[in-house]
Short mmCIF file of C-alpha atoms in Angstrom, two decimals:
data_model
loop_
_atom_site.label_atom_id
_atom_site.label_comp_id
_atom_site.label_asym_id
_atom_site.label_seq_id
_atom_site.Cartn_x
_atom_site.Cartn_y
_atom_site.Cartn_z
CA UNK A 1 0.00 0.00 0.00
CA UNK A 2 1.11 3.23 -0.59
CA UNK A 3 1.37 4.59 -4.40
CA UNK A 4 4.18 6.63 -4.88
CA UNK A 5 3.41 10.68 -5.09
CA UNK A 6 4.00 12.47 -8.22
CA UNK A 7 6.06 15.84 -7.24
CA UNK A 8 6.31 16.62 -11.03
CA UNK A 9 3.26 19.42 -10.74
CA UNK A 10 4.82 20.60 -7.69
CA UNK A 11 8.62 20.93 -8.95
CA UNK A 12 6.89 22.92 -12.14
CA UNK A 13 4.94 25.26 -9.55
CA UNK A 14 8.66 25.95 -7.83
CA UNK A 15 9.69 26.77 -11.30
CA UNK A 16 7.06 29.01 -12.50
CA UNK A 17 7.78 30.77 -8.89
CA UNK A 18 11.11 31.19 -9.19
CA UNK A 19 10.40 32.63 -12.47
CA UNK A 20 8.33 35.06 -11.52
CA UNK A 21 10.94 36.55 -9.03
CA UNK A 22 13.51 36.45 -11.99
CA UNK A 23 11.45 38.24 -14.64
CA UNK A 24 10.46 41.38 -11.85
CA UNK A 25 14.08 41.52 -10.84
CA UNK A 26 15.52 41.05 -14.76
CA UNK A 27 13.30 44.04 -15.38
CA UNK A 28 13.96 45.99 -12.23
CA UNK A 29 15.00 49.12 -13.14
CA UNK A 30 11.91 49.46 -16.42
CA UNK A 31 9.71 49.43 -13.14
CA UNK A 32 7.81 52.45 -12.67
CA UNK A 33 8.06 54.49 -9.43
CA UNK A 34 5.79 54.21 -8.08
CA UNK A 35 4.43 51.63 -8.67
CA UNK A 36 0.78 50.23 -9.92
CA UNK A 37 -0.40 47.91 -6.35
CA UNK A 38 -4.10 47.75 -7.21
CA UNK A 39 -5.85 47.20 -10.59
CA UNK A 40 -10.14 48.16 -11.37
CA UNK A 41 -12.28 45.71 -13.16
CA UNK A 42 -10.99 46.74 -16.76
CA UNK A 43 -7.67 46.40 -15.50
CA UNK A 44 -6.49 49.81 -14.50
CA UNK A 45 -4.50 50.92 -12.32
CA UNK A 46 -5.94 53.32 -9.29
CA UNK A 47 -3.67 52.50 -6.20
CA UNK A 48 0.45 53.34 -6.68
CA UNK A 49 3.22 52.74 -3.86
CA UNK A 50 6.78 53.46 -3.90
CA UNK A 51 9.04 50.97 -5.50
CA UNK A 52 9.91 49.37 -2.85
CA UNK A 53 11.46 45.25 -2.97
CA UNK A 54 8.00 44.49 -0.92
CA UNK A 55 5.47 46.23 -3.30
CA UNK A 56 7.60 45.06 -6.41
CA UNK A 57 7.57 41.07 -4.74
CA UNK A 58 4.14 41.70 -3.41
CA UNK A 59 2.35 39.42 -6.17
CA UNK A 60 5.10 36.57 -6.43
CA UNK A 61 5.11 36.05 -2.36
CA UNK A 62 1.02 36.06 -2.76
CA UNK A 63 1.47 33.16 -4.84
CA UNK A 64 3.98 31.54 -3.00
CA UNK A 65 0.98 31.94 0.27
CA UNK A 66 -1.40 30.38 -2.00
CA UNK A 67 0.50 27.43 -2.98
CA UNK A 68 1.70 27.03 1.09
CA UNK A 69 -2.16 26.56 1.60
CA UNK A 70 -2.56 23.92 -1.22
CA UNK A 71 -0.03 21.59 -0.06
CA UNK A 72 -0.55 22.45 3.48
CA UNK A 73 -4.23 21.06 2.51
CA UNK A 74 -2.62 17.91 0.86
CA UNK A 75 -4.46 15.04 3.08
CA UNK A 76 -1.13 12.93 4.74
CA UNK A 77 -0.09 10.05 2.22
CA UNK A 78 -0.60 7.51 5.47
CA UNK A 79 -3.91 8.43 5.57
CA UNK A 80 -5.35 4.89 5.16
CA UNK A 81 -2.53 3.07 7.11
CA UNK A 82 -3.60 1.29 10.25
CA UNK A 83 -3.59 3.72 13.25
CA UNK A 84 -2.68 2.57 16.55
CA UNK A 85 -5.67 2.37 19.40
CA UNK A 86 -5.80 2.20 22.96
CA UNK A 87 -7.49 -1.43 24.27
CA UNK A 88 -9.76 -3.15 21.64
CA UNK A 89 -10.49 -1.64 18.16
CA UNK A 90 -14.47 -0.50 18.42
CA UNK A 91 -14.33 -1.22 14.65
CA UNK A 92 -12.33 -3.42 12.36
CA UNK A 93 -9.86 -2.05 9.99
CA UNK A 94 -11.15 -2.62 6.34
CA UNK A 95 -8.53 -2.38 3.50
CA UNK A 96 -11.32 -1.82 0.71
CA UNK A 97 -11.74 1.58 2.70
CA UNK A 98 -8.27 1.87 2.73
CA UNK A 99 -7.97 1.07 -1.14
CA UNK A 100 -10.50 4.17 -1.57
CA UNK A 101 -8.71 6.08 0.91
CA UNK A 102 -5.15 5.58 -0.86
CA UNK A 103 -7.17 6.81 -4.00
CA UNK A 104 -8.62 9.68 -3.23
CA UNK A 105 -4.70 10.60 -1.85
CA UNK A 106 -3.30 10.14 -4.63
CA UNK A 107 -5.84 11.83 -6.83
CA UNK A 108 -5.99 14.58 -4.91
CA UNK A 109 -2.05 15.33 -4.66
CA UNK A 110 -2.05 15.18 -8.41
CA UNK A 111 -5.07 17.67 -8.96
CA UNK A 112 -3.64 20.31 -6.01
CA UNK A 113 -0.55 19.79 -7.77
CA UNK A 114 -1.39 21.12 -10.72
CA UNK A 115 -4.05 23.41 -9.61
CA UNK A 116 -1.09 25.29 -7.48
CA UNK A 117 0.84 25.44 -11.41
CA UNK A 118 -2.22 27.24 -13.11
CA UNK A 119 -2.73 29.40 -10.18
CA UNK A 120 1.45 30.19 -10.16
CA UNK A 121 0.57 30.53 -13.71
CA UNK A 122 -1.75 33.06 -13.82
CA UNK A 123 -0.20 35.07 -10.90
CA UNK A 124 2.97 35.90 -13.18
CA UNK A 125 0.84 36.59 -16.12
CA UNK A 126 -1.12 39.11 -14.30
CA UNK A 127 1.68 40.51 -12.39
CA UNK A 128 4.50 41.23 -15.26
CA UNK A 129 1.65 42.25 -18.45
CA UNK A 130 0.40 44.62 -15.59
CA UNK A 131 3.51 45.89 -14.14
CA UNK A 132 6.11 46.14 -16.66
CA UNK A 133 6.49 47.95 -19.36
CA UNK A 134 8.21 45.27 -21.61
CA UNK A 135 5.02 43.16 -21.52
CA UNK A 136 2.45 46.11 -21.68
CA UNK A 137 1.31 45.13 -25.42
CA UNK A 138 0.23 41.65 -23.98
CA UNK A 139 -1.99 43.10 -20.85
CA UNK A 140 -4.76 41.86 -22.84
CA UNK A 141 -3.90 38.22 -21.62
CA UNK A 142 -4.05 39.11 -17.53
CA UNK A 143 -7.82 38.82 -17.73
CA UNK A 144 -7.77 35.76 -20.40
CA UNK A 145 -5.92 33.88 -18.10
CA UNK A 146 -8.07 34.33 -15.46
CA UNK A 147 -10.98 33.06 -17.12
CA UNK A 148 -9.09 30.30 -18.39
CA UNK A 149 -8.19 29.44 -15.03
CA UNK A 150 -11.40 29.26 -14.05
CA UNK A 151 -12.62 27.29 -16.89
CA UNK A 152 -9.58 24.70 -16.09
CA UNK A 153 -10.74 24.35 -12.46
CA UNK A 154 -14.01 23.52 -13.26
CA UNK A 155 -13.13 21.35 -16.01
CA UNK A 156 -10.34 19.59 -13.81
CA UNK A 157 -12.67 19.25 -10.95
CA UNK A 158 -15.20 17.59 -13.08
CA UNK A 159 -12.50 14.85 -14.34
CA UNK A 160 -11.60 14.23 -11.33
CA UNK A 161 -15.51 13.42 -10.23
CA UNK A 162 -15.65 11.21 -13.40
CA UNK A 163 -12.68 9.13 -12.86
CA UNK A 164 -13.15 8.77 -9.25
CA UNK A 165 -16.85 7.71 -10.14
CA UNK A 166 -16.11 5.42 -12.96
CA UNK A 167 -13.29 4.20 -12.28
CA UNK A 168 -13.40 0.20 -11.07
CA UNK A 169 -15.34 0.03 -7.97
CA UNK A 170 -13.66 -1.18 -5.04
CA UNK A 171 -16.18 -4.01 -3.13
CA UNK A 172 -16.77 -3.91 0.62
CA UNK A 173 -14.35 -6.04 2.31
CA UNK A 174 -16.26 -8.20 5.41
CA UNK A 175 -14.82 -5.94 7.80
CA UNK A 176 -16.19 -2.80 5.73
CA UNK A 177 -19.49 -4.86 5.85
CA UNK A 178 -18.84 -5.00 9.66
CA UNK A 179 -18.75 -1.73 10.25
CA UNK A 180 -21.38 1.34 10.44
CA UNK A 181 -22.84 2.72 7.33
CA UNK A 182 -23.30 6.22 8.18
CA UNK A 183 -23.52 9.56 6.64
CA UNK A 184 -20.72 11.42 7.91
CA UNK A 185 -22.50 14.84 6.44
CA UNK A 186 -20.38 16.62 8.00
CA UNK A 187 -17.20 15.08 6.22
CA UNK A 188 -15.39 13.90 9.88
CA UNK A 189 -16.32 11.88 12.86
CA UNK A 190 -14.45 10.52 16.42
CA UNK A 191 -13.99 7.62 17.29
CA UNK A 192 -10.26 7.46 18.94
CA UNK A 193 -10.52 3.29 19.18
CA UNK A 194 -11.37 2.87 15.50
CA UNK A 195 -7.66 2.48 13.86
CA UNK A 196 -8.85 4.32 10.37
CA UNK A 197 -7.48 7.69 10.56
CA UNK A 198 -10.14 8.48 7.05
CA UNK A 199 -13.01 6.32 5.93
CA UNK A 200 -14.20 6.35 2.57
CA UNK A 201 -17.78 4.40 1.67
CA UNK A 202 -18.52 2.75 -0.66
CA UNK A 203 -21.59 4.92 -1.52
CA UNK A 204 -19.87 7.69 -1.46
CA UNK A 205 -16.74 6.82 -2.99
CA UNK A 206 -15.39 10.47 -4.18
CA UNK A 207 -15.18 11.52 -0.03
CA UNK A 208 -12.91 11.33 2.74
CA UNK A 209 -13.93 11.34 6.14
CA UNK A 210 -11.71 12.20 8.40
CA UNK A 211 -11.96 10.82 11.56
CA UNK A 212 -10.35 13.41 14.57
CA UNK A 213 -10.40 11.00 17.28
CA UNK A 214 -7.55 9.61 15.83
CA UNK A 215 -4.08 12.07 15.69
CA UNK A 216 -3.53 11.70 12.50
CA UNK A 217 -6.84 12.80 11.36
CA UNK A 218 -7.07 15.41 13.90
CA UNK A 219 -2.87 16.53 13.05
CA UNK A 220 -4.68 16.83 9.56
CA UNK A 221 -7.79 18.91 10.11
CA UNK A 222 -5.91 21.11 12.77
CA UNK A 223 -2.97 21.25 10.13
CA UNK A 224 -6.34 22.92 7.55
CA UNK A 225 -8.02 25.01 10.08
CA UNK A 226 -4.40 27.01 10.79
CA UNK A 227 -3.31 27.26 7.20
CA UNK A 228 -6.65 28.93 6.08
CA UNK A 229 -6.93 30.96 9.14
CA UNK A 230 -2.73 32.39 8.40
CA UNK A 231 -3.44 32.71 4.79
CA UNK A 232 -7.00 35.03 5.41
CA UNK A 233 -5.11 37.18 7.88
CA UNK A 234 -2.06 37.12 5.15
CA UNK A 235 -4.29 38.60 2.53
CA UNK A 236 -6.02 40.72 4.99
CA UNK A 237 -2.63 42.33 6.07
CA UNK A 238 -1.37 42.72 2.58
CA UNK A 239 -4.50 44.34 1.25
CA UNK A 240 -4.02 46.88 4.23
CA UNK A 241 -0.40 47.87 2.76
#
């Protein structure tokens, strides 16, 4: 158990990062003073700030936030190992909910992966047809891209539905047939003496439930809760600057 993780999407994100840092410092001294910190609708300009290394890098470090949160989101690859328990198990492990577990991992490391590329993307698109003048004749593309981000989310987010959903369906296992078919609605549950960190049923096969009794699952969830709640107060505090 345990499929290998692709870091290819990742490694390109890095890339199109460091690239983005490269191109605003290759072009340094073509950057306006001040500079343009805040675009309109139609893609305007109405806020300026000096030209300072923080207003210039505001954008790339922005991106580099956004793809923290991604991967900081990435559910653990041991997800659907067995978890240790204290006295007997309440439940039995299953390994057909681990199979679904272990698929919904992987899937989901190689959809962030590339979602944090297009997003990286579209950051340094919008940043250096904006912001410098040697890519002012191509500003038309910061909005494209945008909407062609969006259309790629959607579209990748509805793959990922359809091959999760008809892909070959993994069959209950006795001890999945053992245990308690519930709804979960709220995606999580606790139960510290069941050893599945993340449950995945069979009617339901495109979720994970987490389960925060156990650490793993609750290292996990806490591991979300504090990644969205620096990221929101990151944005907030650069949108005050």
């Amino acid at each position: 158990m345990g499929a290998p993780v692709n870091w290819k999407p990742w490694g390109v994100a890095v890339v199109v990062l460091l690239a983005h840092v490269a191109l605003l410092l290759l072009y340094w001294d073509s950057i306006p003073d001040p500079i343009a910190v805040h675009f309109d609708a139609s893609g305007q300009a109405d806020s300026w700030e000096p030209k300072t290394m923080l207003h210039v890098l505001m954008m790339p470090l922005v991106s580099v936030a956004t793809a923290l949160l991604m991967f900081a989101c990435l559910p653990p690859r041991e997800l659907a190992q067995p978890q240790p328990v204290d006295g007997a198990a309440s439940v039995p492990y299953s390994a057909s909910i681990a199979q679904r577990v272990e698929q919904l991992v992987h899937m989901t490391w190689r959809f962030m992966g590339w979602f944090a590329v297009a997003i990286a993307v579209a950051f340094l698109v919008s940043d250096v047809t904006t912001r410098l003048p040697a890519f002012a004749h191509m500003q038309w593309l910061a909005p494209a891209i945008w909407v062609a981000f969006t259309i790629l989310v959607v579209a990748g987010s509805l793959v990922l539905m359809v091959r999760l959903t008809s892909s070959k369906k993994i069959e209950p296992d006795a001890e999945e047939m053992a245990r308690a078919d519930d709804e979960f609605l709220v995606g999580m549950y606790n139960d510290p003496n069941d050893p599945m960190a993340a449950i995945s049923i069979s009617s339901r096969p495109t979720r994970i439930i987490i389960n925060r009794g156990q650490r793993l699952g609750k290292q996990y969830l806490m591991r979300m809760v504090v990644s969205i709640v620096v990221y929101t107060l990151f944005t907030v505090l650069v949108a005050m600057l």
